[in-house]
């Protein structure tokens, strides 16, 4: 069975909440085993928000957290409010993200894991740079053994500039807000990487219908707080591809190389 690990910046946008719910739903349908969630921001209430989504859409799984400093400095737009409304706001100690990723990988069959990154790549970079320990070899070697694919919601390909929310958009947020992590993660990653880019999800507007159930649904409440209606489906499509793969909905490009510039722009070379 496919083992899934989801690394998220939940709270920076509401589609992370929907993507988390979808991962739980896919696990409930027997399409994957959800190993863990990891949070790549310093939002203290992000795990509680994920717990609320788990209580609604599936059974809870372990959550690892980023324990670096100041990333990001601003609080989440909705994580604390969701956790408080649904009774999961109690703060308690969570495992460090990379330690949990290593422990989760160590118990899996070789080549059985997909890592899904729907946020910045600081945790992925740290995993790849991690030292050997009781859970296995150095990070690059452990990933090479256990992971068949890394799926990243990130980058923008096929357009130099697009209009989004009334602004000229030239570099995708996840990459542009953590450029050095992105560059290092892509340089070090020893397995195939598939990008679900900004343009793929930008015009697929979904899940505004959940807002009318915001009092009973943590994802609907997140959408109500963040945008009040439909939102582009960047992270949702990324999880969909990771579990469902190519077929009726998705087709991959030819293989190539992705490079990241100092301003966060991405370029694909076949």
mmCIF file of C-alpha atoms in Angstrom:
data_model
loop_
_atom_site.group_PDB
_atom_site.id
_atom_site.type_symbol
_atom_site.label_atom_id
_atom_site.label_comp_id
_atom_site.label_asym_id
_atom_site.label_seq_id
_atom_site.Cartn_x
_atom_site.Cartn_y
_atom_site.Cartn_z
ATOM 1 C CA UNK A 1 0.000 0.000 0.000
ATOM 2 C CA UNK A 2 1.078 3.566 -0.634
ATOM 3 C CA UNK A 3 2.413 5.296 2.462
ATOM 4 C CA UNK A 4 1.790 9.037 2.544
ATOM 5 C CA UNK A 5 3.603 11.733 4.494
ATOM 6 C CA UNK A 6 2.191 15.272 4.249
ATOM 7 C CA UNK A 7 4.249 18.349 5.083
ATOM 8 C CA UNK A 8 2.109 21.492 5.273
ATOM 9 C CA UNK A 9 2.134 25.206 6.050
ATOM 10 C CA UNK A 10 -1.499 25.004 7.143
ATOM 11 C CA UNK A 11 -2.844 28.421 8.078
ATOM 12 C CA UNK A 12 -1.090 30.351 5.325
ATOM 13 C CA UNK A 13 -3.978 29.442 3.009
ATOM 14 C CA UNK A 14 -7.166 27.465 3.476
ATOM 15 C CA UNK A 15 -6.510 24.866 0.770
ATOM 16 C CA UNK A 16 -4.089 23.154 3.176
ATOM 17 C CA UNK A 17 -7.065 22.382 5.423
ATOM 18 C CA UNK A 18 -8.969 20.845 2.522
ATOM 19 C CA UNK A 19 -5.921 18.869 1.417
ATOM 20 C CA UNK A 20 -5.517 17.468 4.938
ATOM 21 C CA UNK A 21 -9.158 16.387 4.971
ATOM 22 C CA UNK A 22 -8.733 14.738 1.580
ATOM 23 C CA UNK A 23 -5.687 12.793 2.805
ATOM 24 C CA UNK A 24 -7.757 11.455 5.708
ATOM 25 C CA UNK A 25 -10.601 10.567 3.343
ATOM 26 C CA UNK A 26 -8.247 8.690 1.007
ATOM 27 C CA UNK A 27 -6.893 6.746 3.974
ATOM 28 C CA UNK A 28 -10.450 5.919 5.058
ATOM 29 C CA UNK A 29 -11.153 4.626 1.550
ATOM 30 C CA UNK A 30 -8.141 2.300 1.749
ATOM 31 C CA UNK A 31 -6.153 4.134 -0.938
ATOM 32 C CA UNK A 32 -3.175 4.955 1.260
ATOM 33 C CA UNK A 33 -1.797 4.813 4.764
ATOM 34 C CA UNK A 34 -1.237 8.262 6.260
ATOM 35 C CA UNK A 35 2.055 8.045 8.134
ATOM 36 C CA UNK A 36 2.093 11.526 9.636
ATOM 37 C CA UNK A 37 1.616 15.218 9.102
ATOM 38 C CA UNK A 38 4.468 17.639 9.619
ATOM 39 C CA UNK A 39 4.081 21.404 9.943
ATOM 40 C CA UNK A 40 6.765 23.578 8.385
ATOM 41 C CA UNK A 41 5.788 26.828 10.117
ATOM 42 C CA UNK A 42 6.113 27.924 13.731
ATOM 43 C CA UNK A 43 2.359 28.286 14.291
ATOM 44 C CA UNK A 44 1.662 26.725 17.696
ATOM 45 C CA UNK A 45 -1.990 26.059 16.835
ATOM 46 C CA UNK A 46 -1.421 24.317 13.510
ATOM 47 C CA UNK A 47 -1.389 20.832 15.129
ATOM 48 C CA UNK A 48 -4.678 21.586 16.904
ATOM 49 C CA UNK A 49 -6.216 22.631 13.598
ATOM 50 C CA UNK A 50 -5.076 19.352 12.044
ATOM 51 C CA UNK A 51 -6.512 17.457 15.027
ATOM 52 C CA UNK A 52 -9.884 19.130 14.434
ATOM 53 C CA UNK A 53 -9.800 18.045 10.788
ATOM 54 C CA UNK A 54 -8.826 14.510 11.827
ATOM 55 C CA UNK A 55 -11.757 14.323 14.241
ATOM 56 C CA UNK A 56 -14.118 15.248 11.411
ATOM 57 C CA UNK A 57 -12.630 13.332 8.489
ATOM 58 C CA UNK A 58 -10.575 10.458 9.883
ATOM 59 C CA UNK A 59 -8.631 9.074 12.789
ATOM 60 C CA UNK A 60 -5.828 11.178 14.245
ATOM 61 C CA UNK A 61 -2.262 10.575 13.184
ATOM 62 C CA UNK A 62 0.995 11.887 14.589
ATOM 63 C CA UNK A 63 1.935 15.492 13.886
ATOM 64 C CA UNK A 64 5.483 16.775 13.860
ATOM 65 C CA UNK A 65 6.318 20.453 14.110
ATOM 66 C CA UNK A 66 9.029 22.784 12.903
ATOM 67 C CA UNK A 67 11.042 23.961 15.898
ATOM 68 C CA UNK A 68 13.213 26.548 14.227
ATOM 69 C CA UNK A 69 12.883 30.260 14.865
ATOM 70 C CA UNK A 70 10.686 32.889 13.276
ATOM 71 C CA UNK A 71 9.145 31.066 10.343
ATOM 72 C CA UNK A 72 6.744 32.639 9.804
ATOM 73 C CA UNK A 73 6.507 35.501 12.256
ATOM 74 C CA UNK A 74 2.874 36.305 11.580
ATOM 75 C CA UNK A 75 0.213 34.099 13.215
ATOM 76 C CA UNK A 76 -2.046 31.866 11.166
ATOM 77 C CA UNK A 77 -5.145 33.340 9.631
ATOM 78 C CA UNK A 78 -7.334 30.576 11.069
ATOM 79 C CA UNK A 79 -5.541 27.730 12.889
ATOM 80 C CA UNK A 80 -6.141 28.992 16.418
ATOM 81 C CA UNK A 81 -9.779 29.873 15.745
ATOM 82 C CA UNK A 82 -10.471 26.470 14.186
ATOM 83 C CA UNK A 83 -8.771 24.646 17.069
ATOM 84 C CA UNK A 84 -10.662 26.678 19.654
ATOM 85 C CA UNK A 85 -14.053 26.193 18.005
ATOM 86 C CA UNK A 86 -13.636 22.440 17.709
ATOM 87 C CA UNK A 87 -12.063 21.804 21.098
ATOM 88 C CA UNK A 88 -8.514 20.935 20.016
ATOM 89 C CA UNK A 89 -6.659 24.082 21.072
ATOM 90 C CA UNK A 90 -4.847 22.631 24.096
ATOM 91 C CA UNK A 91 -1.129 23.108 23.515
ATOM 92 C CA UNK A 92 1.047 20.111 24.257
ATOM 93 C CA UNK A 93 4.429 18.853 23.196
ATOM 94 C CA UNK A 94 4.697 17.500 19.657
ATOM 95 C CA UNK A 95 7.633 15.660 18.105
ATOM 96 C CA UNK A 96 10.104 17.620 16.041
ATOM 97 C CA UNK A 97 9.200 17.322 12.356
ATOM 98 C CA UNK A 98 12.360 15.756 10.954
ATOM 99 C CA UNK A 99 12.668 13.296 13.845
ATOM 100 C CA UNK A 100 9.102 12.135 13.161
ATOM 101 C CA UNK A 101 9.734 11.897 9.428
ATOM 102 C CA UNK A 102 12.802 9.734 10.004
ATOM 103 C CA UNK A 103 10.995 7.480 12.475
ATOM 104 C CA UNK A 104 8.034 7.103 10.121
ATOM 105 C CA UNK A 105 10.220 6.283 7.142
ATOM 106 C CA UNK A 106 12.238 3.687 9.039
ATOM 107 C CA UNK A 107 9.269 1.359 9.476
ATOM 108 C CA UNK A 108 8.202 1.374 5.817
ATOM 109 C CA UNK A 109 8.986 -0.985 2.986
ATOM 110 C CA UNK A 110 11.560 0.274 0.505
ATOM 111 C CA UNK A 111 10.095 2.482 -2.199
ATOM 112 C CA UNK A 112 6.637 2.616 -0.623
ATOM 113 C CA UNK A 113 6.444 6.255 0.527
ATOM 114 C CA UNK A 114 5.413 9.485 -1.140
ATOM 115 C CA UNK A 115 6.296 12.739 0.586
ATOM 116 C CA UNK A 116 3.786 15.467 -0.230
ATOM 117 C CA UNK A 117 4.989 19.032 0.343
ATOM 118 C CA UNK A 118 2.208 21.621 0.381
ATOM 119 C CA UNK A 119 4.212 24.464 1.847
ATOM 120 C CA UNK A 120 7.783 25.613 2.146
ATOM 121 C CA UNK A 121 10.586 23.087 1.773
ATOM 122 C CA UNK A 122 12.460 23.727 5.033
ATOM 123 C CA UNK A 123 11.434 20.381 6.559
ATOM 124 C CA UNK A 124 12.258 18.464 3.373
ATOM 125 C CA UNK A 125 15.653 20.157 3.186
ATOM 126 C CA UNK A 126 16.331 19.374 6.851
ATOM 127 C CA UNK A 127 15.290 15.748 6.361
ATOM 128 C CA UNK A 128 17.679 15.361 3.446
ATOM 129 C CA UNK A 129 20.513 16.902 5.477
ATOM 130 C CA UNK A 130 19.790 14.896 8.640
ATOM 131 C CA UNK A 131 22.459 12.688 10.160
ATOM 132 C CA UNK A 132 22.268 8.935 10.668
ATOM 133 C CA UNK A 133 20.639 7.797 13.906
ATOM 134 C CA UNK A 134 18.769 4.844 15.374
ATOM 135 C CA UNK A 135 16.195 5.131 12.585
ATOM 136 C CA UNK A 136 18.577 4.703 9.702
ATOM 137 C CA UNK A 137 21.229 6.200 7.489
ATOM 138 C CA UNK A 138 21.778 9.837 6.573
ATOM 139 C CA UNK A 139 18.703 11.598 5.263
ATOM 140 C CA UNK A 140 19.562 11.419 1.574
ATOM 141 C CA UNK A 141 20.192 7.675 1.844
ATOM 142 C CA UNK A 142 17.056 7.043 3.913
ATOM 143 C CA UNK A 143 14.918 8.925 1.401
ATOM 144 C CA UNK A 144 16.525 7.082 -1.503
ATOM 145 C CA UNK A 145 15.670 3.754 0.145
ATOM 146 C CA UNK A 146 12.132 4.445 1.333
ATOM 147 C CA UNK A 147 10.640 7.111 -0.933
ATOM 148 C CA UNK A 148 9.434 6.548 -4.486
ATOM 149 C CA UNK A 149 8.404 10.154 -5.228
ATOM 150 C CA UNK A 150 8.306 13.614 -3.712
ATOM 151 C CA UNK A 151 5.276 15.650 -4.787
ATOM 152 C CA UNK A 152 5.589 19.411 -4.362
ATOM 153 C CA UNK A 153 2.962 22.112 -4.629
ATOM 154 C CA UNK A 154 5.333 24.793 -5.779
ATOM 155 C CA UNK A 155 6.740 26.738 -8.654
ATOM 156 C CA UNK A 156 5.175 28.346 -11.685
ATOM 157 C CA UNK A 157 5.910 26.986 -15.139
ATOM 158 C CA UNK A 158 4.675 28.001 -18.565
ATOM 159 C CA UNK A 159 4.253 31.700 -17.785
ATOM 160 C CA UNK A 160 6.662 34.444 -16.766
ATOM 161 C CA UNK A 161 3.962 36.508 -15.080
ATOM 162 C CA UNK A 162 0.248 36.086 -14.336
ATOM 163 C CA UNK A 163 -2.343 38.325 -12.741
ATOM 164 C CA UNK A 164 -3.626 37.011 -9.423
ATOM 165 C CA UNK A 165 -5.742 38.944 -6.947
ATOM 166 C CA UNK A 166 -4.997 42.099 -8.883
ATOM 167 C CA UNK A 167 -1.225 41.740 -8.652
ATOM 168 C CA UNK A 168 1.500 40.640 -11.033
ATOM 169 C CA UNK A 169 2.622 37.196 -9.854
ATOM 170 C CA UNK A 170 6.067 36.062 -11.004
ATOM 171 C CA UNK A 171 7.191 33.574 -8.348
ATOM 172 C CA UNK A 172 5.070 31.013 -6.507
ATOM 173 C CA UNK A 173 4.676 31.664 -2.763
ATOM 174 C CA UNK A 174 5.960 28.383 -1.296
ATOM 175 C CA UNK A 175 9.221 28.590 -3.227
ATOM 176 C CA UNK A 176 9.684 32.358 -3.045
ATOM 177 C CA UNK A 177 9.298 32.560 0.747
ATOM 178 C CA UNK A 178 11.996 29.958 1.373
ATOM 179 C CA UNK A 179 14.348 30.152 -1.585
ATOM 180 C CA UNK A 180 17.499 28.619 -0.083
ATOM 181 C CA UNK A 181 15.548 25.699 1.379
ATOM 182 C CA UNK A 182 14.005 25.116 -2.047
ATOM 183 C CA UNK A 183 17.327 25.233 -3.861
ATOM 184 C CA UNK A 184 19.015 22.850 -1.421
ATOM 185 C CA UNK A 185 16.075 20.435 -1.244
ATOM 186 C CA UNK A 186 15.993 20.069 -5.019
ATOM 187 C CA UNK A 187 19.750 19.714 -5.272
ATOM 188 C CA UNK A 188 19.850 16.992 -2.618
ATOM 189 C CA UNK A 189 16.682 15.022 -3.418
ATOM 190 C CA UNK A 190 17.716 11.554 -4.664
ATOM 191 C CA UNK A 191 14.286 10.458 -5.968
ATOM 192 C CA UNK A 192 11.949 11.793 -8.663
ATOM 193 C CA UNK A 193 10.147 15.043 -7.838
ATOM 194 C CA UNK A 194 6.789 15.954 -9.357
ATOM 195 C CA UNK A 195 5.623 19.567 -9.253
ATOM 196 C CA UNK A 196 1.980 20.570 -9.013
ATOM 197 C CA UNK A 197 2.446 24.206 -9.890
ATOM 198 C CA UNK A 198 0.636 27.478 -9.270
ATOM 199 C CA UNK A 199 -1.006 27.536 -12.701
ATOM 200 C CA UNK A 200 -2.489 24.054 -12.304
ATOM 201 C CA UNK A 201 -4.607 24.932 -9.286
ATOM 202 C CA UNK A 202 -5.165 28.656 -9.819
ATOM 203 C CA UNK A 203 -8.387 28.423 -11.797
ATOM 204 C CA UNK A 204 -9.853 25.300 -10.161
ATOM 205 C CA UNK A 205 -12.096 27.031 -7.617
ATOM 206 C CA UNK A 206 -13.642 24.702 -5.059
ATOM 207 C CA UNK A 207 -15.111 24.108 -1.609
ATOM 208 C CA UNK A 208 -16.977 27.350 -1.054
ATOM 209 C CA UNK A 209 -20.008 25.134 -0.500
ATOM 210 C CA UNK A 210 -18.495 24.025 2.824
ATOM 211 C CA UNK A 211 -18.794 27.545 4.240
ATOM 212 C CA UNK A 212 -22.485 27.020 4.923
ATOM 213 C CA UNK A 213 -21.455 24.189 7.283
ATOM 214 C CA UNK A 214 -18.723 26.193 8.995
ATOM 215 C CA UNK A 215 -20.199 25.689 12.470
ATOM 216 C CA UNK A 216 -19.894 21.902 12.151
ATOM 217 C CA UNK A 217 -16.972 21.508 9.739
ATOM 218 C CA UNK A 218 -13.412 22.691 10.496
ATOM 219 C CA UNK A 219 -12.529 22.922 6.808
ATOM 220 C CA UNK A 220 -15.638 24.977 6.111
ATOM 221 C CA UNK A 221 -14.746 27.217 9.042
ATOM 222 C CA UNK A 222 -11.203 27.670 7.705
ATOM 223 C CA UNK A 223 -12.616 28.675 4.303
ATOM 224 C CA UNK A 224 -15.092 31.038 5.944
ATOM 225 C CA UNK A 225 -12.322 32.740 7.912
ATOM 226 C CA UNK A 226 -9.808 32.899 5.078
ATOM 227 C CA UNK A 227 -11.834 33.844 2.016
ATOM 228 C CA UNK A 228 -15.560 33.323 2.622
ATOM 229 C CA UNK A 229 -16.090 31.090 -0.402
ATOM 230 C CA UNK A 230 -14.337 29.186 -3.165
ATOM 231 C CA UNK A 231 -10.555 29.119 -3.283
ATOM 232 C CA UNK A 232 -8.018 27.846 -5.849
ATOM 233 C CA UNK A 233 -7.231 24.156 -5.353
ATOM 234 C CA UNK A 234 -3.447 24.075 -5.370
ATOM 235 C CA UNK A 235 -2.925 21.749 -2.386
ATOM 236 C CA UNK A 236 -6.062 19.719 -3.024
ATOM 237 C CA UNK A 237 -4.876 18.786 -6.516
ATOM 238 C CA UNK A 238 -1.417 17.979 -5.172
ATOM 239 C CA UNK A 239 -2.782 15.416 -2.713
ATOM 240 C CA UNK A 240 -5.125 14.064 -5.395
ATOM 241 C CA UNK A 241 -2.213 13.450 -7.751
ATOM 242 C CA UNK A 242 -0.029 11.951 -5.019
ATOM 243 C CA UNK A 243 -2.633 9.293 -4.223
ATOM 244 C CA UNK A 244 -4.359 8.762 -7.579
ATOM 245 C CA UNK A 245 -1.348 9.233 -9.871
ATOM 246 C CA UNK A 246 -1.542 9.635 -13.610
ATOM 247 C CA UNK A 247 -4.710 8.620 -15.398
ATOM 248 C CA UNK A 248 -8.044 10.259 -16.070
ATOM 249 C CA UNK A 249 -7.277 13.459 -14.155
ATOM 250 C CA UNK A 250 -3.523 13.995 -14.405
ATOM 251 C CA UNK A 251 -0.786 13.664 -16.969
ATOM 252 C CA UNK A 252 2.882 14.350 -16.235
ATOM 253 C CA UNK A 253 5.252 16.200 -18.497
ATOM 254 C CA UNK A 254 8.429 14.670 -19.837
ATOM 255 C CA UNK A 255 11.262 14.418 -17.337
ATOM 256 C CA UNK A 256 13.548 17.388 -16.874
ATOM 257 C CA UNK A 257 15.336 19.640 -14.420
ATOM 258 C CA UNK A 258 13.836 22.393 -12.256
ATOM 259 C CA UNK A 259 16.036 25.267 -11.150
ATOM 260 C CA UNK A 260 15.179 28.015 -8.653
ATOM 261 C CA UNK A 261 16.536 31.538 -9.057
ATOM 262 C CA UNK A 262 17.468 33.858 -6.195
ATOM 263 C CA UNK A 263 14.084 35.615 -6.417
ATOM 264 C CA UNK A 264 12.126 32.339 -6.244
ATOM 265 C CA UNK A 265 11.278 31.989 -9.918
ATOM 266 C CA UNK A 266 11.310 28.434 -11.219
ATOM 267 C CA UNK A 267 12.385 27.159 -14.590
ATOM 268 C CA UNK A 268 11.838 23.701 -16.090
ATOM 269 C CA UNK A 269 14.307 22.368 -18.657
ATOM 270 C CA UNK A 270 13.243 19.139 -20.428
#
